Amino acid sequence: MATNSPSVFLLMVNGQIEGAHFPEYDDLYCKYCFVYGHDWAPTSGLEEGISQITSKGRQSSHKLIWNFPLEITFKSTNPSGWPQIVVSVYGPDTFGNDVVRGYGATHIPFTPGQHTRTIPMFVPESTSRLQKFTSWLLGRRPEYTDPKVVAQGEGRDVTRVCSQGFVTLSFNIVTKDMRKLGYETMPSEPGNTLQVKCPPNSFRVLRVG
């Protein structure tokens, strides 16, 4: 009796945005969204979300804790375009205006199991001192119209940015039917490539970003 072979594989993601390290800022919240290739589609869970505002505790003067849950499942036929999560952090400036405090992105871990990722955050900078002063005065810092551009990389090389802060995420990853479709994932360097075992016992390095 023949059994039907699967036509897609599943990537199940559970985890949380644990917190952040921004020594110069307090009372911050974060937003997240996922970016993925054309062969991918979410089947359940949330593609984006916004956390509560959190403040630094007395015992840990530089640590902001969110513990904001993540849960989503993707289906795909091709590892290319492996999902990334984009995190944006916001908080008040001197005048009480909400401004961006950092953008960052990382790929969802390639291998099943528990993982922790620390994302270095950055913000776009004004191109001149006059623009920098004007944006500070008006409470309108430079920011991306669509935060997903952080994961795409197009045009990033001509954008002046400033690094500030880190965000920590934890993941619990489960995959289903990848081996049945002939894929066996193994992490490889650099971080936006994936080593895939394909039949018969050959390996290919795929660019997943």
Short mmCIF file of C-alpha atoms in Angstrom, two decimals:
data_model
loop_
_atom_site.label_atom_id
_atom_site.label_comp_id
_atom_site.label_asym_id
_atom_site.label_seq_id
_atom_site.Cartn_x
_atom_site.Cartn_y
_atom_site.Cartn_z
CA MET A 1 0.00 0.00 0.00
CA ALA A 2 1.60 3.25 -1.14
CA THR A 3 1.68 6.23 1.19
CA ASN A 4 1.42 9.77 -0.02
CA SER A 5 4.69 11.68 0.31
CA PRO A 6 4.42 15.20 1.76
CA SER A 7 4.48 18.14 -0.64
CA VAL A 8 5.63 20.70 1.95
CA PHE A 9 7.67 20.79 5.14
CA LEU A 10 6.78 22.67 8.32
CA LEU A 11 8.80 25.00 10.54
CA MET A 12 7.25 25.50 13.99
CA VAL A 13 8.57 28.40 16.08
CA ASN A 14 7.90 29.00 19.77
CA GLY A 15 9.83 31.36 21.97
CA GLN A 16 9.97 34.85 23.35
CA ILE A 17 11.64 38.21 23.09
CA GLU A 18 13.27 38.04 26.48
CA GLY A 19 14.58 41.54 26.93
CA ALA A 20 17.06 44.20 25.92
CA HIS A 21 20.18 46.04 27.00
CA PHE A 22 20.01 49.79 26.34
CA PRO A 23 22.18 51.55 28.92
CA GLU A 24 21.11 55.06 27.88
CA TYR A 25 17.34 54.51 27.63
CA ASP A 26 14.39 53.36 29.73
CA ASP A 27 10.63 52.76 29.41
CA LEU A 28 10.93 50.92 26.10
CA TYR A 29 8.64 48.62 24.12
CA CYS A 30 9.27 46.51 21.03
CA LYS A 31 7.53 45.45 17.85
CA TYR A 32 8.30 42.38 15.77
CA CYS A 33 7.43 41.04 12.32
CA PHE A 34 8.58 38.14 10.14
CA VAL A 35 10.15 38.35 6.69
CA TYR A 36 10.27 35.26 4.45
CA GLY A 37 10.70 34.12 0.87
CA HIS A 38 8.10 33.60 -1.85
CA ASP A 39 7.94 29.83 -1.27
CA TRP A 40 6.99 30.29 2.39
CA ALA A 41 3.58 30.86 3.95
CA PRO A 42 2.42 31.08 7.59
CA THR A 43 -0.20 28.48 8.55
CA SER A 44 -0.88 29.52 12.16
CA GLY A 45 0.24 32.02 14.78
CA LEU A 46 0.94 35.74 14.64
CA GLU A 47 3.15 37.40 12.01
CA GLU A 48 3.61 40.58 14.03
CA GLY A 49 3.08 41.95 17.50
CA ILE A 50 3.79 44.75 19.96
CA SER A 51 4.95 44.31 23.55
CA GLN A 52 4.18 46.12 26.77
CA ILE A 53 6.33 49.03 27.96
CA THR A 54 8.97 47.91 30.43
CA SER A 55 11.30 49.78 32.78
CA LYS A 56 14.65 48.87 34.25
CA GLY A 57 14.58 47.13 37.62
CA ARG A 58 16.47 48.28 40.67
CA GLN A 59 18.66 45.17 40.83
CA SER A 60 19.64 45.24 37.14
CA SER A 61 20.14 48.86 36.12
CA HIS A 62 20.68 48.15 32.40
CA LYS A 63 18.34 45.18 31.77
CA LEU A 64 14.86 45.56 30.29
CA ILE A 65 12.62 42.49 30.57
CA TRP A 66 9.70 41.81 28.19
CA ASN A 67 9.33 38.00 28.01
CA PHE A 68 7.04 38.65 25.05
CA PRO A 69 5.83 35.36 23.48
CA LEU A 70 6.42 34.29 19.88
CA GLU A 71 4.45 31.51 18.20
CA ILE A 72 4.11 30.84 14.48
CA THR A 73 4.20 27.94 12.02
CA PHE A 74 5.40 28.16 8.42
CA LYS A 75 5.11 25.79 5.47
CA SER A 76 7.41 25.72 2.46
CA THR A 77 8.76 23.56 -0.35
CA ASN A 78 12.19 25.21 -0.44
CA PRO A 79 14.65 26.31 2.32
CA SER A 80 15.57 29.39 0.27
CA GLY A 81 14.05 32.49 1.84
CA TRP A 82 14.22 31.00 5.35
CA PRO A 83 12.22 33.27 7.72
CA GLN A 84 13.78 36.13 9.63
CA ILE A 85 12.40 38.05 12.58
CA VAL A 86 12.74 41.85 12.61
CA VAL A 87 12.64 43.61 15.98
CA SER A 88 12.13 47.37 16.44
CA VAL A 89 12.48 49.08 19.82
CA TYR A 90 10.77 52.38 20.69
CA GLY A 91 10.71 54.75 23.64
CA PRO A 92 10.24 58.37 24.69
CA ASP A 93 12.75 61.11 23.92
CA THR A 94 13.47 64.19 26.08
CA PHE A 95 10.18 65.78 25.03
CA GLY A 96 8.06 62.65 25.50
CA ASN A 97 7.79 61.80 21.80
CA ASP A 98 7.89 58.14 20.78
CA VAL A 99 11.08 57.57 18.75
CA VAL A 100 12.85 54.49 17.46
CA ARG A 101 15.72 53.27 19.66
CA GLY A 102 16.89 50.36 17.55
CA TYR A 103 16.31 48.01 14.63
CA GLY A 104 17.66 44.49 14.32
CA ALA A 105 17.01 41.17 12.57
CA THR A 106 18.08 37.54 12.74
CA HIS A 107 17.19 34.32 10.94
CA ILE A 108 14.99 31.83 12.72
CA PRO A 109 17.41 29.07 13.84
CA PHE A 110 17.93 26.44 11.15
CA THR A 111 18.15 23.36 13.38
CA PRO A 112 15.53 21.91 15.78
CA GLY A 113 15.93 22.47 19.50
CA GLN A 114 16.38 25.36 21.88
CA HIS A 115 18.35 28.41 20.80
CA THR A 116 19.21 31.87 22.10
CA ARG A 117 20.05 34.80 19.85
CA THR A 118 21.36 38.26 20.79
CA ILE A 119 20.70 40.86 18.11
CA PRO A 120 22.84 44.01 17.88
CA MET A 121 20.53 46.98 17.32
CA PHE A 122 21.09 50.12 15.27
CA VAL A 123 19.30 53.32 14.24
CA PRO A 124 19.57 55.38 11.04
CA GLU A 125 21.44 58.65 11.44
CA SER A 126 20.92 62.07 9.89
CA THR A 127 23.40 62.89 7.14
CA SER A 128 24.29 66.34 8.50
CA ARG A 129 24.56 68.14 11.83
CA LEU A 130 21.73 70.48 10.84
CA GLN A 131 19.39 67.60 10.08
CA LYS A 132 20.42 65.91 13.33
CA PHE A 133 19.64 69.04 15.36
CA THR A 134 16.34 69.62 13.53
CA SER A 135 15.17 66.04 14.07
CA TRP A 136 16.09 66.26 17.78
CA LEU A 137 14.24 69.57 18.14
CA LEU A 138 11.11 68.31 16.38
CA GLY A 139 11.21 64.86 17.97
CA ARG A 140 11.37 63.17 14.57
CA ARG A 141 14.36 60.87 14.42
CA PRO A 142 15.21 59.22 11.08
CA GLU A 143 13.42 55.87 10.82
CA TYR A 144 12.44 53.33 8.21
CA THR A 145 8.97 53.55 6.69
CA ASP A 146 8.86 49.76 6.68
CA PRO A 147 11.05 47.97 9.29
CA LYS A 148 11.19 44.88 7.04
CA VAL A 149 13.88 46.63 4.99
CA VAL A 150 16.26 45.71 7.83
CA ALA A 151 16.06 42.04 6.82
CA GLN A 152 16.23 42.62 3.07
CA GLY A 153 19.54 44.45 2.99
CA GLU A 154 18.77 46.36 -0.21
CA GLY A 155 20.04 49.92 0.09
CA ARG A 156 21.48 49.33 3.55
CA ASP A 157 24.99 50.01 2.27
CA VAL A 158 24.11 53.68 1.60
CA THR A 159 22.35 54.27 4.93
CA ARG A 160 24.36 55.83 7.75
CA VAL A 161 23.58 54.01 11.02
CA CYS A 162 24.64 54.08 14.65
CA SER A 163 24.86 50.94 16.81
CA GLN A 164 23.16 51.03 20.18
CA GLY A 165 21.86 48.25 22.40
CA PHE A 166 21.08 44.55 22.14
CA VAL A 167 17.91 42.45 22.18
CA THR A 168 17.87 38.82 23.35
CA LEU A 169 15.46 36.21 21.94
CA SER A 170 14.93 32.54 22.77
CA PHE A 171 13.54 29.96 20.34
CA ASN A 172 12.24 26.42 20.48
CA ILE A 173 12.32 25.07 16.91
CA VAL A 174 10.54 22.00 15.50
CA THR A 175 10.65 20.93 11.84
CA LYS A 176 8.46 18.34 10.13
CA ASP A 177 8.92 16.39 6.87
CA MET A 178 12.15 18.10 5.81
CA ARG A 179 13.97 14.78 5.53
CA LYS A 180 11.08 13.25 3.63
CA LEU A 181 11.54 15.99 1.04
CA GLY A 182 15.28 15.30 0.89
CA TYR A 183 16.55 18.11 3.14
CA GLU A 184 18.69 17.79 6.22
CA THR A 185 19.66 21.15 7.66
CA MET A 186 22.97 21.96 9.29
CA PRO A 187 24.17 25.45 10.25
CA SER A 188 27.13 26.86 8.34
CA GLU A 189 29.01 30.12 8.08
CA PRO A 190 28.29 32.86 7.19
CA GLY A 191 25.06 33.27 9.10
CA ASN A 192 22.80 33.77 6.07
CA THR A 193 23.70 30.45 4.43
CA LEU A 194 22.41 26.97 5.15
CA GLN A 195 24.12 23.68 4.44
CA VAL A 196 21.53 21.25 3.09
CA LYS A 197 22.00 17.52 2.63
CA CYS A 198 20.36 16.40 -0.61
CA PRO A 199 20.08 12.89 -2.04
CA PRO A 200 22.14 10.94 -2.77
CA ASN A 201 24.37 12.04 0.18
CA SER A 202 25.47 15.28 -1.43
CA PHE A 203 25.59 18.72 0.20
CA ARG A 204 24.64 22.13 -1.08
CA VAL A 205 25.08 25.52 0.55
CA LEU A 206 21.97 27.61 0.05
CA ARG A 207 21.68 31.33 0.57
CA VAL A 208 18.59 31.70 2.75
CA GLY A 209 18.59 35.47 3.26
#
